CSV table of C-alpha atoms in Angstrom, one decimal:
chain,number,residue,atom,x,y,z
A,1,MET,CA,50.5,141.8,179.1
A,2,THR,CA,47.7,143.6,180.9
A,3,SER,CA,44.5,144.3,179.1
A,4,ALA,CA,45.1,148.1,179.3
A,5,ARG,CA,48.6,147.7,177.8
A,6,LEU,CA,47.2,145.4,175.1
A,7,ARG,CA,44.6,148.0,174.2
A,8,LEU,CA,47.3,150.7,174.0
A,9,VAL,CA,49.5,148.6,171.6
A,10,THR,CA,46.5,147.8,169.5
A,11,SER,CA,45.6,151.5,169.2
A,12,LEU,CA,49.2,152.4,168.3
A,13,VAL,CA,49.6,149.8,165.5
A,14,THR,CA,46.2,150.6,164.1
A,15,ALA,CA,47.1,154.3,164.0
A,16,PHE,CA,50.1,153.4,161.9
A,17,GLY,CA,48.1,151.4,159.4
A,18,PHE,CA,48.8,147.9,160.8
A,19,SER,CA,46.8,145.4,162.8
A,20,ALA,CA,47.0,141.8,164.1
A,21,GLN,CA,45.1,141.0,160.9
A,22,ALA,CA,48.2,142.0,158.9
A,23,GLN,CA,50.2,139.4,160.8
A,24,GLN,CA,47.9,136.5,159.9
A,25,PRO,CA,45.6,136.5,156.9
A,26,ARG,CA,42.2,135.1,157.6
A,27,PHE,CA,40.0,133.4,155.1
A,28,GLU,CA,36.9,131.1,155.2
A,29,LEU,CA,35.6,128.6,152.7
A,30,VAL,CA,32.6,129.6,150.6
A,31,GLN,CA,30.1,126.8,149.8
A,32,PRO,CA,32.8,124.1,150.3
A,33,GLU,CA,30.4,121.3,149.2
A,34,LEU,CA,29.9,123.0,145.9
A,35,PHE,CA,33.6,123.6,145.1
A,36,ALA,CA,34.8,120.2,146.4
A,37,ALA,CA,35.7,118.3,143.2
A,38,SER,CA,39.3,117.8,142.3
A,39,GLY,CA,40.9,118.1,138.8
A,40,GLY,CA,40.5,121.8,138.3
A,41,GLN,CA,43.1,123.6,136.1
A,42,PRO,CA,42.2,127.0,134.7
A,43,ASN,CA,39.8,129.3,136.6
A,44,ALA,CA,38.6,132.6,135.3
A,45,TRP,CA,36.1,135.3,136.3
A,46,ALA,CA,33.7,137.5,134.4
A,47,ASP,CA,30.1,138.8,134.8
A,48,PHE,CA,28.7,136.7,132.0
A,49,ASP,CA,25.1,137.4,132.8
A,50,GLY,CA,25.4,141.2,133.3
A,51,ASP,CA,23.9,141.3,136.8
A,52,GLY,CA,26.8,143.0,138.4
A,53,ASP,CA,28.3,139.9,140.1
A,54,LEU,CA,31.4,138.2,138.9
A,55,ASP,CA,30.8,134.6,137.8
A,56,LEU,CA,33.4,131.7,137.7
A,57,PHE,CA,34.4,129.3,135.0
A,58,VAL,CA,36.6,126.3,136.0
A,59,GLY,CA,38.2,123.9,133.5
A,60,PHE,CA,38.8,120.3,134.6
A,61,ARG,CA,40.8,117.3,133.6
A,62,GLN,CA,39.0,114.8,131.4
A,63,ASP,CA,37.5,112.9,134.3
A,64,SER,CA,35.2,115.8,135.2
A,65,PRO,CA,33.1,118.2,133.1
A,66,ASN,CA,33.9,121.9,133.1
A,67,ARG,CA,31.8,124.1,135.4
A,68,LEU,CA,30.3,127.6,135.2
A,69,TYR,CA,29.2,129.1,138.5
A,70,GLN,CA,26.6,131.8,138.4
A,71,ASN,CA,27.0,134.3,141.2
A,72,ASP,CA,23.8,135.7,142.7
A,73,HIS,CA,24.7,138.2,145.5
A,74,GLY,CA,27.5,135.9,146.8
A,75,ARG,CA,25.6,132.6,146.4
A,76,PHE,CA,26.8,130.3,143.6
A,77,THR,CA,24.9,127.9,141.3
A,78,GLU,CA,26.5,125.6,138.8
A,79,VAL,CA,25.0,126.2,135.3
A,80,ALA,CA,27.6,124.9,132.8
A,81,LEU,CA,25.3,122.3,131.2
A,82,ALA,CA,22.4,124.7,130.9
A,83,MET,CA,24.7,127.3,129.3
A,84,GLY,CA,26.3,124.8,126.9
A,85,VAL,CA,29.9,124.9,128.2
A,86,ALA,CA,30.2,121.6,130.1
A,87,ASP,CA,32.9,120.1,128.0
A,88,GLY,CA,34.3,116.8,129.4
A,89,ALA,CA,37.7,116.9,127.6
A,90,ASP,CA,41.0,117.7,129.4
A,91,THR,CA,40.8,121.5,129.6
A,92,ARG,CA,44.0,123.5,130.0
A,93,ALA,CA,43.0,127.1,129.2
A,94,ALA,CA,40.2,129.6,129.6
A,95,ALA,CA,39.9,133.3,128.7
A,96,TRP,CA,37.0,135.7,128.9
A,97,GLY,CA,36.9,138.6,126.4
A,98,ASP,CA,34.2,140.6,124.5
A,99,PHE,CA,35.6,139.7,121.0
A,100,ASP,CA,32.5,140.8,119.2
A,101,ALA,CA,32.1,144.0,121.2
A,102,ASP,CA,28.4,143.5,122.0
A,103,GLY,CA,28.8,144.3,125.7
A,104,ASP,CA,29.0,140.8,127.2
A,105,PRO,CA,32.1,138.6,127.7
A,106,ASP,CA,32.7,135.6,125.5
A,107,LEU,CA,34.7,132.6,126.5
A,108,LEU,CA,37.7,130.8,124.8
A,109,VAL,CA,38.3,127.3,126.1
A,110,GLY,CA,41.4,125.3,125.1
A,111,PHE,CA,42.2,121.6,125.5
A,112,THR,CA,45.1,119.2,125.4
A,113,ARG,CA,46.2,117.6,122.1
A,114,LYS,CA,45.4,114.1,123.3
A,115,SER,CA,41.7,115.2,123.7
A,116,ASN,CA,41.7,115.6,119.9
A,117,LEU,CA,39.3,118.5,120.4
A,118,PRO,CA,39.9,121.9,118.8
A,119,ALA,CA,39.7,125.1,120.9
A,120,LYS,CA,36.2,126.4,121.3
A,121,LEU,CA,35.2,130.1,121.1
A,122,TYR,CA,31.9,130.4,123.0
A,123,ARG,CA,29.9,133.5,121.9
A,124,ASN,CA,27.8,134.9,124.7
A,125,ASP,CA,24.4,135.6,123.2
A,126,GLY,CA,23.1,137.2,126.4
A,127,ALA,CA,19.6,137.1,128.0
A,128,GLY,CA,20.3,133.7,129.6
A,129,ARG,CA,20.7,131.9,126.3
A,130,PRO,CA,23.3,129.1,126.0
A,131,PHE,CA,26.7,130.0,124.6
A,132,THR,CA,27.3,129.2,120.9
A,133,ASP,CA,30.7,127.7,119.7
A,134,VAL,CA,31.8,129.9,116.8
A,135,ALA,CA,35.5,128.9,116.7
A,136,ALA,CA,35.2,127.4,113.2
A,137,THR,CA,33.2,130.2,111.7
A,138,MET,CA,35.5,132.8,113.3
A,139,GLY,CA,38.7,131.1,112.1
A,140,VAL,CA,40.3,130.2,115.4
A,141,GLU,CA,39.6,126.4,115.4
A,142,SER,CA,42.8,124.5,116.0
A,143,ILE,CA,44.0,121.4,117.8
A,144,GLY,CA,47.1,121.6,120.0
A,145,GLU,CA,48.4,121.6,123.6
A,146,THR,CA,46.7,124.9,124.4
A,147,ARG,CA,48.1,127.0,127.2
A,148,GLN,CA,47.7,130.8,127.8
A,149,PRO,CA,45.0,132.5,125.6
A,150,SER,CA,44.7,136.3,125.8
A,151,PHE,CA,42.2,138.7,124.3
A,152,ILE,CA,44.2,141.8,123.6
A,153,ASP,CA,44.3,144.7,121.1
A,154,TYR,CA,47.8,144.4,119.8
A,155,ASP,CA,47.2,146.7,116.8
A,156,ASN,CA,45.3,149.5,118.7
A,157,ASP,CA,42.4,149.4,116.3
A,158,GLY,CA,39.8,149.2,119.1
A,159,ASP,CA,38.8,145.5,119.0
A,160,LEU,CA,40.1,142.5,120.8
A,161,ASP,CA,42.5,140.2,118.9
A,162,LEU,CA,43.4,136.7,120.2
A,163,PHE,CA,46.7,135.3,121.2
A,164,VAL,CA,47.1,131.6,122.0
A,165,ALA,CA,50.2,130.0,123.5
A,166,LEU,CA,50.9,126.4,122.6
A,167,ARG,CA,53.2,123.9,124.3
A,168,ASP,CA,53.7,121.7,121.3
A,169,ALA,CA,53.4,124.1,118.3
A,170,PRO,CA,54.2,127.7,117.3
A,171,ASN,CA,52.2,130.3,119.2
A,172,ARG,CA,49.3,131.9,117.3
A,173,LEU,CA,48.1,135.4,117.0
A,174,PHE,CA,44.7,136.1,115.4
A,175,ARG,CA,43.8,139.6,114.2
A,176,ASN,CA,40.2,140.5,114.7
A,177,ASP,CA,38.8,141.6,111.4
A,178,GLY,CA,35.2,141.9,112.5
A,179,ALA,CA,33.4,139.0,110.8
A,180,ARG,CA,36.4,136.7,111.2
A,181,PHE,CA,39.8,136.4,112.7
A,182,THR,CA,42.9,136.2,110.5
A,183,SER,CA,46.0,134.3,111.6
A,184,VAL,CA,49.0,136.8,111.6
A,185,GLY,CA,51.4,135.4,114.1
A,186,ARG,CA,53.9,134.1,111.5
A,187,ALA,CA,53.8,137.2,109.4
A,188,LEU,CA,54.4,139.4,112.5
A,189,GLY,CA,57.2,137.2,114.0
A,190,VAL,CA,55.4,136.3,117.2
A,191,ASP,CA,54.8,132.6,116.4
A,192,ASP,CA,57.3,131.4,118.9
A,193,PRO,CA,58.0,127.7,118.2
A,194,ARG,CA,59.4,127.0,121.7
A,195,ARG,CA,57.3,125.2,124.3
A,196,THR,CA,55.2,128.0,125.7
A,197,VAL,CA,53.0,127.5,128.7
A,198,GLY,CA,52.5,131.1,129.9
A,199,ALA,CA,52.3,134.6,128.5
A,200,VAL,CA,51.5,138.1,129.7
A,201,TRP,CA,51.0,141.3,127.6
A,202,PHE,CA,52.0,144.8,128.8
A,203,ASP,CA,53.6,147.9,127.4
A,204,PHE,CA,57.0,147.3,128.9
A,205,ASP,CA,58.8,150.0,126.8
A,206,VAL,CA,56.1,152.6,127.3
A,207,ASP,CA,55.7,153.3,123.5
A,208,GLY,CA,51.9,152.9,123.3
A,209,ASP,CA,51.4,149.3,122.3
A,210,LEU,CA,51.3,146.0,124.0
A,211,ASP,CA,54.3,143.7,124.1
A,212,VAL,CA,54.3,140.1,125.2
A,213,PHE,CA,56.5,138.0,127.5
A,214,VAL,CA,56.3,134.2,126.9
A,215,ALA,CA,57.4,131.6,129.5
A,216,ASN,CA,58.8,128.5,127.9
A,217,GLN,CA,59.4,125.0,129.2
A,218,ASN,CA,62.0,122.2,128.9
A,219,GLY,CA,65.0,124.5,129.1
A,220,ASP,CA,63.8,126.7,126.2
A,221,LEU,CA,64.7,130.4,126.5
A,222,ASN,CA,61.9,132.7,127.5
A,223,GLY,CA,60.9,135.5,125.1
A,224,LEU,CA,60.0,139.1,125.3
A,225,PHE,CA,58.5,140.2,122.0
A,226,ARG,CA,58.6,144.0,121.5
A,227,ASN,CA,55.7,145.2,119.4
A,228,ASP,CA,57.1,147.5,116.7
A,229,GLY,CA,53.8,147.8,114.9
A,230,ALA,CA,54.5,146.0,111.7
A,231,ARG,CA,56.7,143.3,113.5
A,232,PHE,CA,57.4,141.7,116.8
A,233,VAL,CA,61.0,141.4,117.8
A,234,ASP,CA,62.3,139.1,120.6
A,235,ILE,CA,64.7,141.1,122.7
A,236,ALA,CA,64.6,138.9,125.9
A,237,GLY,CA,68.3,138.1,125.5
A,238,SER,CA,69.4,141.7,125.3
A,239,LEU,CA,67.3,142.6,128.3
A,240,GLY,CA,68.5,139.6,130.4
A,241,VAL,CA,65.1,138.1,130.9
A,242,ASP,CA,65.4,134.9,128.8
A,243,ALA,CA,66.6,132.6,131.6
A,244,ALA,CA,69.6,131.5,129.6
A,245,GLY,CA,71.8,128.6,130.7
A,246,ARG,CA,69.3,126.5,132.6
A,247,ALA,CA,68.9,122.7,132.2
A,248,THR,CA,66.3,121.0,130.1
A,249,THR,CA,64.6,119.9,133.3
A,250,SER,CA,63.9,123.5,134.2
A,251,GLY,CA,61.4,125.9,132.6
A,252,SER,CA,59.1,128.8,133.2
A,253,ASN,CA,55.3,128.7,133.6
A,254,GLY,CA,53.1,131.5,134.9
A,255,PRO,CA,54.4,135.1,134.4
A,256,SER,CA,52.6,138.0,135.9
A,257,VAL,CA,53.1,141.8,136.2
A,258,ALA,CA,52.6,144.3,139.0
A,259,ASP,CA,54.1,147.4,140.5
A,260,PHE,CA,55.5,145.9,143.7
A,261,ASP,CA,57.5,148.9,144.7
A,262,ASN,CA,54.9,151.6,143.8
A,263,ASP,CA,57.3,153.5,141.4
A,264,GLY,CA,54.7,153.6,138.6
A,265,ASP,CA,56.0,150.9,136.3
A,266,LEU,CA,55.3,147.2,136.0
A,267,ASP,CA,57.7,144.6,137.3
A,268,LEU,CA,57.7,141.0,136.0
A,269,PHE,CA,57.5,137.8,138.0
A,270,VAL,CA,58.1,134.4,136.3
A,271,ALA,CA,57.1,131.2,138.1
A,272,SER,CA,59.4,128.4,137.1
A,273,TYR,CA,60.5,124.8,137.5
A,274,GLY,CA,63.9,125.5,139.0
A,275,PRO,CA,64.5,129.1,140.3
A,276,ASN,CA,61.7,131.7,140.0
A,277,TYR,CA,62.7,135.0,138.4
A,278,PHE,CA,61.6,138.4,139.5
A,279,TYR,CA,62.6,141.3,137.2
A,280,ARG,CA,62.3,144.7,138.7
A,281,ASN,CA,61.5,147.3,136.1
A,282,ASP,CA,64.2,150.1,136.4
A,283,GLY,CA,62.9,152.2,133.5
A,284,PRO,CA,61.8,151.5,129.9
A,285,GLY,CA,64.0,148.7,128.5
A,286,LYS,CA,65.8,147.8,131.7
A,287,PHE,CA,65.1,145.0,134.1
A,288,THR,CA,67.1,143.8,137.2
A,289,GLU,CA,66.6,140.2,138.5
A,290,VAL,CA,65.9,140.4,142.3
A,291,ALA,CA,64.0,137.2,143.2
A,292,ALA,CA,66.4,136.0,145.9
A,293,ALA,CA,67.1,139.6,147.2
A,294,VAL,CA,63.4,140.2,147.9
A,295,GLY,CA,62.5,136.7,149.1
A,296,LEU,CA,60.6,135.4,146.1
A,297,ALA,CA,62.9,132.5,145.1
A,298,GLY,CA,61.0,129.9,147.2
A,299,GLY,CA,59.6,126.7,145.7
A,300,SER,CA,61.1,124.5,142.9
A,301,LEU,CA,58.0,123.6,140.9
A,302,ALA,CA,56.2,126.9,140.7
A,303,THR,CA,53.4,126.9,138.1
A,304,PRO,CA,51.1,130.0,138.1
A,305,SER,CA,51.4,133.3,139.9
A,306,ARG,CA,48.9,136.0,140.7
A,307,TRP,CA,49.3,139.4,142.3
A,308,GLY,CA,46.7,141.0,144.7
A,309,ASP,CA,46.9,143.3,147.7
A,310,PHE,CA,44.9,141.0,150.0
A,311,ASP,CA,45.4,143.2,153.1
A,312,ASN,CA,44.8,146.6,151.4
A,313,ASP,CA,48.0,148.1,152.9
A,314,GLY,CA,49.1,149.7,149.6
A,315,ARG,CA,51.7,147.1,148.8
A,316,ILE,CA,50.7,144.4,146.4
A,317,ASP,CA,51.2,140.8,147.4
A,318,LEU,CA,51.8,137.6,145.4
A,319,TYR,CA,50.4,134.1,145.4
A,320,VAL,CA,52.6,131.4,143.8
A,321,SER,CA,51.3,127.9,143.4
A,322,SER,CA,53.1,124.7,142.6
A,323,TYR,CA,52.7,121.6,140.5
A,324,ILE,CA,52.4,118.3,142.1
A,325,ASP,CA,52.5,114.8,140.5
A,326,LYS,CA,52.0,113.0,143.8
A,327,PRO,CA,49.5,113.6,146.6
A,328,VAL,CA,52.0,115.8,148.6
A,329,ASN,CA,55.4,116.9,147.4
A,330,GLU,CA,55.0,120.6,146.9
A,331,ARG,CA,53.2,123.6,148.4
A,332,ASP,CA,51.9,127.0,147.6
A,333,PHE,CA,53.1,130.4,148.9
A,334,LEU,CA,51.3,133.6,149.8
A,335,PHE,CA,54.1,136.2,149.8
A,336,ARG,CA,53.1,139.3,151.7
A,337,ASN,CA,54.8,142.5,150.5
A,338,GLU,CA,56.5,144.2,153.5
A,339,GLY,CA,58.1,146.9,151.5
A,340,GLY,CA,61.2,145.8,149.8
A,341,ARG,CA,60.9,142.2,150.9
A,342,PHE,CA,58.3,139.4,150.9
A,343,THR,CA,57.4,137.0,153.6
A,344,ASP,CA,55.4,133.8,153.2
A,345,VAL,CA,52.2,134.0,155.3
A,346,ILE,CA,50.0,131.4,153.7
A,347,PRO,CA,47.2,130.3,156.1
A,348,GLU,CA,46.9,126.7,157.2
A,349,LEU,CA,43.4,126.6,155.8
A,350,ILE,CA,44.8,127.1,152.3
A,351,LEU,CA,48.1,125.3,152.8
A,352,LYS,CA,46.5,122.0,153.8
A,353,ARG,CA,44.7,121.9,150.5
A,354,GLY,CA,48.1,121.1,148.8
A,355,ALA,CA,49.6,122.7,145.7
A,356,THR,CA,47.5,124.3,143.0
A,357,HIS,CA,47.1,125.2,139.3
A,358,GLY,CA,44.5,127.9,138.9
A,359,THR,CA,44.8,130.9,141.2
A,360,GLN,CA,42.8,134.2,141.1
A,361,TRP,CA,42.3,137.2,143.4
A,362,VAL,CA,38.8,138.6,143.1
A,363,ASP,CA,36.4,140.7,145.2
A,364,VAL,CA,33.6,138.2,144.9
A,365,ASP,CA,31.3,139.7,147.6
A,366,ARG,CA,32.0,143.3,146.7
A,367,ASP,CA,33.1,144.4,150.2
A,368,GLY,CA,36.4,146.0,149.1
A,369,ASP,CA,38.9,143.3,149.9
A,370,LEU,CA,40.2,140.5,147.7
A,371,ASP,CA,38.8,137.0,148.0
A,372,PHE,CA,40.6,134.0,146.5
A,373,SER,CA,39.8,131.1,144.2
A,374,LEU,CA,42.0,128.2,143.3
A,375,ALA,CA,41.8,125.1,141.2
A,376,ASN,CA,43.8,122.0,142.2
A,377,ASN,CA,44.2,119.1,139.8
A,378,ASN,CA,45.7,116.8,142.4
A,379,PRO,CA,43.4,113.9,143.2
A,380,ASN,CA,43.2,115.1,146.8
A,381,GLY,CA,42.6,118.7,145.9
A,382,THR,CA,39.6,121.0,145.4
A,383,HIS,CA,38.7,124.1,143.4
A,384,SER,CA,37.9,126.1,146.5
A,385,LEU,CA,36.7,129.7,147.0
A,386,TYR,CA,37.9,131.6,150.0
A,387,ARG,CA,36.3,134.7,151.5
A,388,ASN,CA,38.7,137.3,152.9
A,389,LEU,CA,37.9,138.1,156.5
A,390,LEU,CA,39.7,141.5,156.6
A,391,PRO,CA,37.9,143.8,159.0
A,392,ALA,CA,35.6,146.5,157.5
A,393,PRO,CA,37.9,149.4,158.2
A,394,GLU,CA,40.8,147.8,156.3
A,395,ALA,CA,38.5,146.4,153.6
A,396,SER,CA,37.4,150.0,152.8
A,397,ARG,CA,41.0,151.0,152.0
A,398,SER,CA,40.9,150.2,148.3
A,399,VAL,CA,39.5,151.3,145.0
A,400,GLN,CA,38.3,149.1,142.2
A,401,VAL,CA,38.2,150.4,138.6
A,402,GLU,CA,36.3,149.0,135.7
A,403,VAL,CA,37.9,150.2,132.5
A,404,LEU,CA,35.6,150.3,129.4
A,405,ASP,CA,35.9,151.8,126.0
A,406,ALA,CA,33.9,154.8,124.9
A,407,SER,CA,30.9,152.6,124.0
A,408,GLY,CA,30.9,150.9,127.4
A,409,ARG,CA,32.5,147.6,126.4
A,410,ALA,CA,35.3,145.7,128.1
A,411,THR,CA,37.9,145.9,125.3
A,412,ARG,CA,40.8,147.6,127.1
A,413,ALA,CA,42.9,144.6,128.3
A,414,GLY,CA,46.4,145.9,129.2
A,415,ALA,CA,45.2,149.4,130.2
A,416,GLU,CA,47.1,150.7,133.2
A,417,VAL,CA,45.3,152.1,136.3
A,418,ARG,CA,47.2,154.4,138.7
A,419,VAL,CA,45.9,155.9,141.9
A,420,TYR,CA,47.3,159.1,143.4
A,421,ALA,CA,46.7,161.1,146.5
A,422,SER,CA,44.2,163.7,145.5
A,423,GLY,CA,45.6,166.8,143.9
A,424,THR,CA,49.2,165.3,143.9
A,425,ARG,CA,51.4,162.9,141.9
A,426,LYS,CA,52.0,160.8,145.0
A,427,LEU,CA,51.3,157.3,143.8
A,428,PHE,CA,49.4,154.9,146.1
A,429,GLY,CA,49.5,152.0,143.7
A,430,MET,CA,48.7,150.8,140.2
A,431,GLY,CA,47.3,147.8,138.4
A,432,ILE,CA,46.6,146.5,134.9
A,433,VAL,CA,43.5,145.3,133.2
A,434,ASP,CA,44.0,141.6,133.0
A,435,THR,CA,45.8,140.1,129.9
A,436,GLY,CA,46.3,136.6,131.3
A,437,GLY,CA,47.6,134.7,134.3
A,438,GLY,CA,46.6,132.5,137.2
A,439,TYR,CA,47.3,129.4,135.1
A,440,CYS,CA,46.4,129.9,131.5
A,441,SER,CA,43.4,132.0,132.3
A,442,GLN,CA,42.1,135.6,131.6
A,443,ASN,CA,39.5,137.5,133.6
A,444,VAL,CA,37.2,140.4,132.8
A,445,MET,CA,36.9,142.1,136.1
A,446,PRO,CA,37.8,145.5,137.8
A,447,VAL,CA,41.4,146.4,138.7
A,448,HIS,CA,41.8,146.4,142.5
A,449,VAL,CA,44.3,148.8,144.1
A,450,GLY,CA,44.9,148.6,147.9
A,451,LEU,CA,45.6,152.0,149.3
A,452,GLY,CA,46.6,151.7,153.0
A,453,THR,CA,44.4,154.7,153.5
A,454,THR,CA,40.9,156.1,153.0
A,455,ALA,CA,42.1,159.5,151.9
A,456,ARG,CA,40.6,161.1,148.7
A,457,VAL,CA,42.4,159.9,145.6
A,458,ASP,CA,42.7,160.7,141.9
A,459,ILE,CA,42.5,157.8,139.4
A,460,GLU,CA,44.4,157.8,136.1
A,461,VAL,CA,43.8,155.3,133.4
A,462,THR,CA,46.3,154.9,130.6
A,463,LEU,CA,45.5,152.9,127.5
A,464,MET,CA,47.2,152.1,124.2
A,465,GLY,CA,45.5,153.5,121.1
A,466,LYS,CA,46.1,155.2,117.8
A,467,GLY,CA,48.9,157.7,118.3
A,468,GLY,CA,50.3,156.0,121.5
A,469,ARG,CA,49.4,156.2,125.1
A,470,HIS,CA,46.3,158.1,126.2
A,471,ALA,CA,45.3,159.1,129.8
A,472,THR,CA,41.9,159.6,131.3
A,473,ARG,CA,41.7,161.1,134.8
A,474,LEU,CA,39.0,161.0,137.5
A,475,GLU,CA,39.6,163.3,140.5
A,476,GLY,CA,38.4,163.5,144.1
A,477,VAL,CA,37.3,159.9,144.7
A,478,GLU,CA,36.5,158.9,148.3
A,479,PRO,CA,37.4,155.2,148.7
A,480,ALA,CA,35.5,154.7,152.0
A,481,ALA,CA,32.3,155.8,150.3
A,482,ARG,CA,32.8,153.5,147.3
A,483,ARG,CA,33.8,150.4,149.3
A,484,GLY,CA,33.3,147.4,147.1
A,485,ALA,CA,31.6,149.3,144.3
A,486,ALA,CA,33.6,149.5,141.1
A,487,ILE,CA,34.2,152.9,139.6
A,488,THR,CA,33.6,152.8,135.8
A,489,ILE,CA,35.9,154.8,133.6
A,490,ARG,CA,35.4,155.0,129.9
A,491,ALA,CA,38.8,155.5,128.5
A,492,ARG,CA,39.2,156.9,125.0
């Protein structure tokens, strides 16, 4: 091909919103010597020090202490010991959430039963002071095979309650009563006794409160607990999302939700041992399983999953990682959404690291595109951080929305963010304030929506509150002018 013809083709594909970059994702390692240790399991992001940069917590197996990486304009320093969170026990779960509504994120850390260590609730006291474990005084101290913890407001009273999935005991739900949490899971019917390893909260039936899907192992049926206010009711079987009929050697792990087809509702992906499941949301109370039809059935030992529009083309993509019990016997997948079907485009740089537990999409350098962190507990693995090398024009085709309550606190997990062409109801994309995922983790970070365009947009935030669903709207936002800078919306 002549150089003139090549320039012509490049101009044409760029004009239609595509580029060579879309054909092959490009990432580079960030401080690889710092993030080289193996044994990582959960990884979760939040701005714990209030400086505007997202910081990273990584939980490790018992042969390595947990780590907290403080982000200073894209340069990371490990501070776990100084901040009092360098536990050495086998850590399986981590969740950030402002449970005391004081304006800074606190941290729940969960362990395996063999560690004989109760879960810790680290209160963030701000001003650079070390975290304080208040699990016992707050009533959430318990020993078990801890998996997905989620800070969510299940009762719409404005504060964050705590859900903890357990692999070897009934799940627990703690109601936040201010000075203390109260265990209410049994009374409300959400204390699933099956072997739960993953959970995600979202308002699947659009009735104004958060419901919870739980992913269960060892052939146990999965559950979808509808929140009826005074009671949770498992309706997974009636909706066809319980994975009935599978063998005891199969089971589900990391569920995640996203609007993959840009129709305004949240679809549900369930990473599994055995076949993965992908339930397209066809309206309140109706799901259709389409994993094979859209190309997401790949892999046989899928562990967590995480959605993120890494190329900012307006179609959200999916990372699925796999469990390994030997140095190399499984691999990860980066499924690019091509509109109705997904294609694996994982770069060699990530593929050669092996299969993974913790996975998170995050704009760590605030340039408008999603970077990527993983945590690999294979002896040959790492807990690497990858910077997305998307060119600046494509990186500017996104908006990032920080959803806070009326007092400016991050207590709105599960709130929905939709982005429309300005002055219309043409939907560019949507996201949800994190309620859990990426292997037993929860973040406090902005919702990223890739747009495929830099046209002016309107942003609508829908939250669950007293009286149902409430929408707050911000109009006339210019994505290119906001590149990388989060837009804060205080939703009431």
